[in-house]
Amino acid sequence: MADAPAYIVANFIVHDAAEYRQYEKGFFPILKRHGGSFFTYDDNPDTLEGPEPREGRVVLFQFPSEAAARAWYADPDYQALSEFRRAGTELKFLTLLHGLPPRA
């Protein structure tokens, strides 16, 4: 049986655009190295229900498996790069979601 995909959802507020740009510049090569696909980002998400509307940017990307997602996050190159994100944003959450397995 093939692995189910895994998704990363993140929400953060950019407070230093120059620091965050440094993160963006290096992000995509590392994402691709781990088989990741970037789906979207939204700077104005619309909370349809719930008490806490999201502020800032929400991003969504996918990996072919949970193992690939965890390898991306643990990658020393990503961890070094993520220091720019940490310096330039206020992270609200970075969440791994398990996708459904392929249909038989």
PDB file of C-alpha atoms in Angstrom:
ATOM      1  CA  MET A   1       0.000   0.000   0.000  1.00  0.00           C
ATOM      2  CA  ALA A   2       1.296   3.437  -0.923  1.00  0.00           C
ATOM      3  CA  ASP A   3       1.821   6.055   1.758  1.00  0.00           C
ATOM      4  CA  ALA A   4      -0.871   8.624   2.298  1.00  0.00           C
ATOM      5  CA  PRO A   5       0.062  12.225   1.549  1.00  0.00           C
ATOM      6  CA  ALA A   6       0.772  14.659   4.350  1.00  0.00           C
ATOM      7  CA  TYR A   7      -0.041  18.350   4.414  1.00  0.00           C
ATOM      8  CA  ILE A   8       1.531  21.248   6.235  1.00  0.00           C
ATOM      9  CA  VAL A   9      -0.646  24.196   7.210  1.00  0.00           C
ATOM     10  CA  ALA A  10       1.011  27.234   8.726  1.00  0.00           C
ATOM     11  CA  ASN A  11      -0.230  30.564  10.003  1.00  0.00           C
ATOM     12  CA  PHE A  12       2.063  33.455  10.794  1.00  0.00           C
ATOM     13  CA  ILE A  13       2.200  37.227  10.856  1.00  0.00           C
ATOM     14  CA  VAL A  14       5.077  38.829   8.953  1.00  0.00           C
ATOM     15  CA  HIS A  15       6.594  41.646  10.979  1.00  0.00           C
ATOM     16  CA  ASP A  16       9.972  41.938   9.193  1.00  0.00           C
ATOM     17  CA  ALA A  17       9.552  41.534   5.432  1.00  0.00           C
ATOM     18  CA  ALA A  18      13.307  41.586   4.720  1.00  0.00           C
ATOM     19  CA  GLU A  19      13.972  38.655   7.082  1.00  0.00           C
ATOM     20  CA  TYR A  20      10.992  36.751   5.720  1.00  0.00           C
ATOM     21  CA  ARG A  21      12.161  37.301   2.108  1.00  0.00           C
ATOM     22  CA  GLN A  22      15.415  35.555   2.984  1.00  0.00           C
ATOM     23  CA  TYR A  23      13.324  32.571   4.104  1.00  0.00           C
ATOM     24  CA  GLU A  24      11.216  32.625   0.936  1.00  0.00           C
ATOM     25  CA  LYS A  25      14.321  32.646  -1.291  1.00  0.00           C
ATOM     26  CA  GLY A  26      15.573  29.348   0.083  1.00  0.00           C
ATOM     27  CA  PHE A  27      12.254  27.647   0.827  1.00  0.00           C
ATOM     28  CA  PHE A  28      11.261  26.145  -2.538  1.00  0.00           C
ATOM     29  CA  PRO A  29      14.465  24.210  -3.342  1.00  0.00           C
ATOM     30  CA  ILE A  30      14.321  22.486   0.059  1.00  0.00           C
ATOM     31  CA  LEU A  31      10.594  21.785  -0.314  1.00  0.00           C
ATOM     32  CA  LYS A  32      11.169  20.186  -3.731  1.00  0.00           C
ATOM     33  CA  ARG A  33      14.126  18.135  -2.418  1.00  0.00           C
ATOM     34  CA  HIS A  34      11.643  16.358  -0.142  1.00  0.00           C
ATOM     35  CA  GLY A  35       8.974  15.876  -2.812  1.00  0.00           C
ATOM     36  CA  GLY A  36       6.840  18.746  -1.539  1.00  0.00           C
ATOM     37  CA  SER A  37       4.323  20.736  -3.563  1.00  0.00           C
ATOM     38  CA  PHE A  38       3.253  24.239  -2.633  1.00  0.00           C
ATOM     39  CA  PHE A  39      -0.500  24.729  -2.992  1.00  0.00           C
ATOM     40  CA  THR A  40      -1.333  28.246  -1.869  1.00  0.00           C
ATOM     41  CA  TYR A  41      -0.938  31.110   0.537  1.00  0.00           C
ATOM     42  CA  ASP A  42      -3.500  33.668   1.598  1.00  0.00           C
ATOM     43  CA  ASP A  43      -2.861  36.953   3.362  1.00  0.00           C
ATOM     44  CA  ASN A  44      -6.580  37.488   3.944  1.00  0.00           C
ATOM     45  CA  PRO A  45      -8.122  34.172   5.020  1.00  0.00           C
ATOM     46  CA  ASP A  46     -11.837  34.267   5.732  1.00  0.00           C
ATOM     47  CA  THR A  47     -12.904  32.398   8.863  1.00  0.00           C
ATOM     48  CA  LEU A  48     -16.443  31.216   8.187  1.00  0.00           C
ATOM     49  CA  GLU A  49     -17.022  29.811  11.677  1.00  0.00           C
ATOM     50  CA  GLY A  50     -15.203  29.841  14.959  1.00  0.00           C
ATOM     51  CA  PRO A  51     -14.298  32.382  17.600  1.00  0.00           C
ATOM     52  CA  GLU A  52     -10.805  33.268  16.377  1.00  0.00           C
ATOM     53  CA  PRO A  53     -10.350  34.557  12.837  1.00  0.00           C
ATOM     54  CA  ARG A  54      -6.822  33.927  11.529  1.00  0.00           C
ATOM     55  CA  GLU A  55      -4.594  36.961  11.268  1.00  0.00           C
ATOM     56  CA  GLY A  56      -1.692  37.069   8.854  1.00  0.00           C
ATOM     57  CA  ARG A  57      -0.704  34.560   6.208  1.00  0.00           C
ATOM     58  CA  VAL A  58      -1.953  30.992   5.946  1.00  0.00           C
ATOM     59  CA  VAL A  59       0.023  28.596   3.729  1.00  0.00           C
ATOM     60  CA  LEU A  60      -0.682  25.058   2.556  1.00  0.00           C
ATOM     61  CA  PHE A  61       1.695  22.555   1.003  1.00  0.00           C
ATOM     62  CA  GLN A  62       1.833  18.797   0.508  1.00  0.00           C
ATOM     63  CA  PHE A  63       4.327  15.951   0.765  1.00  0.00           C
ATOM     64  CA  PRO A  64       3.969  12.437  -0.639  1.00  0.00           C
ATOM     65  CA  SER A  65       4.085  10.956   2.875  1.00  0.00           C
ATOM     66  CA  GLU A  66       4.372  11.787   6.546  1.00  0.00           C
ATOM     67  CA  ALA A  67       7.980  10.568   6.443  1.00  0.00           C
ATOM     68  CA  ALA A  68       8.798  13.061   3.675  1.00  0.00           C
ATOM     69  CA  ALA A  69       7.142  15.895   5.633  1.00  0.00           C
ATOM     70  CA  ARG A  70       9.080  15.038   8.774  1.00  0.00           C
ATOM     71  CA  ALA A  71      12.331  14.726   6.796  1.00  0.00           C
ATOM     72  CA  TRP A  72      11.727  18.209   5.334  1.00  0.00           C
ATOM     73  CA  TYR A  73      11.165  19.703   8.771  1.00  0.00           C
ATOM     74  CA  ALA A  74      14.202  17.931  10.274  1.00  0.00           C
ATOM     75  CA  ASP A  75      16.471  18.798   7.318  1.00  0.00           C
ATOM     76  CA  PRO A  76      19.427  20.793   8.710  1.00  0.00           C
ATOM     77  CA  ASP A  77      19.229  23.128   5.692  1.00  0.00           C
ATOM     78  CA  TYR A  78      15.567  23.832   6.441  1.00  0.00           C
ATOM     79  CA  GLN A  79      16.213  24.343  10.133  1.00  0.00           C
ATOM     80  CA  ALA A  80      18.980  26.845   9.331  1.00  0.00           C
ATOM     81  CA  LEU A  81      16.732  28.629   6.834  1.00  0.00           C
ATOM     82  CA  SER A  82      13.797  28.675   9.255  1.00  0.00           C
ATOM     83  CA  GLU A  83      15.754  31.044  11.493  1.00  0.00           C
ATOM     84  CA  PHE A  84      14.847  33.781   8.976  1.00  0.00           C
ATOM     85  CA  ARG A  85      11.166  32.853   9.336  1.00  0.00           C
ATOM     86  CA  ARG A  86      11.475  32.876  13.095  1.00  0.00           C
ATOM     87  CA  ALA A  87      13.186  36.277  13.008  1.00  0.00           C
ATOM     88  CA  GLY A  88      10.719  37.817  10.565  1.00  0.00           C
ATOM     89  CA  THR A  89       7.376  36.413  11.683  1.00  0.00           C
ATOM     90  CA  GLU A  90       5.213  35.600  14.651  1.00  0.00           C
ATOM     91  CA  LEU A  91       4.280  31.960  14.135  1.00  0.00           C
ATOM     92  CA  LYS A  92       0.766  31.015  15.224  1.00  0.00           C
ATOM     93  CA  PHE A  93       1.001  27.376  14.133  1.00  0.00           C
ATOM     94  CA  LEU A  94       2.838  24.946  11.856  1.00  0.00           C
ATOM     95  CA  THR A  95       0.705  21.819  11.672  1.00  0.00           C
ATOM     96  CA  LEU A  96       1.117  18.454   9.938  1.00  0.00           C
ATOM     97  CA  LEU A  97      -2.150  16.922   8.694  1.00  0.00           C
ATOM     98  CA  HIS A  98      -2.410  13.304   7.613  1.00  0.00           C
ATOM     99  CA  GLY A  99      -4.045  12.804   4.230  1.00  0.00           C
ATOM    100  CA  LEU A 100      -6.306   9.958   3.262  1.00  0.00           C
ATOM    101  CA  PRO A 101      -4.641   6.856   1.803  1.00  0.00           C
ATOM    102  CA  PRO A 102      -5.103   6.228  -1.909  1.00  0.00           C
ATOM    103  CA  ARG A 103      -8.349   4.474  -2.818  1.00  0.00           C
ATOM    104  CA  ALA A 104      -8.001   0.820  -3.660  1.00  0.00           C
TER     105      ALA A 104
END
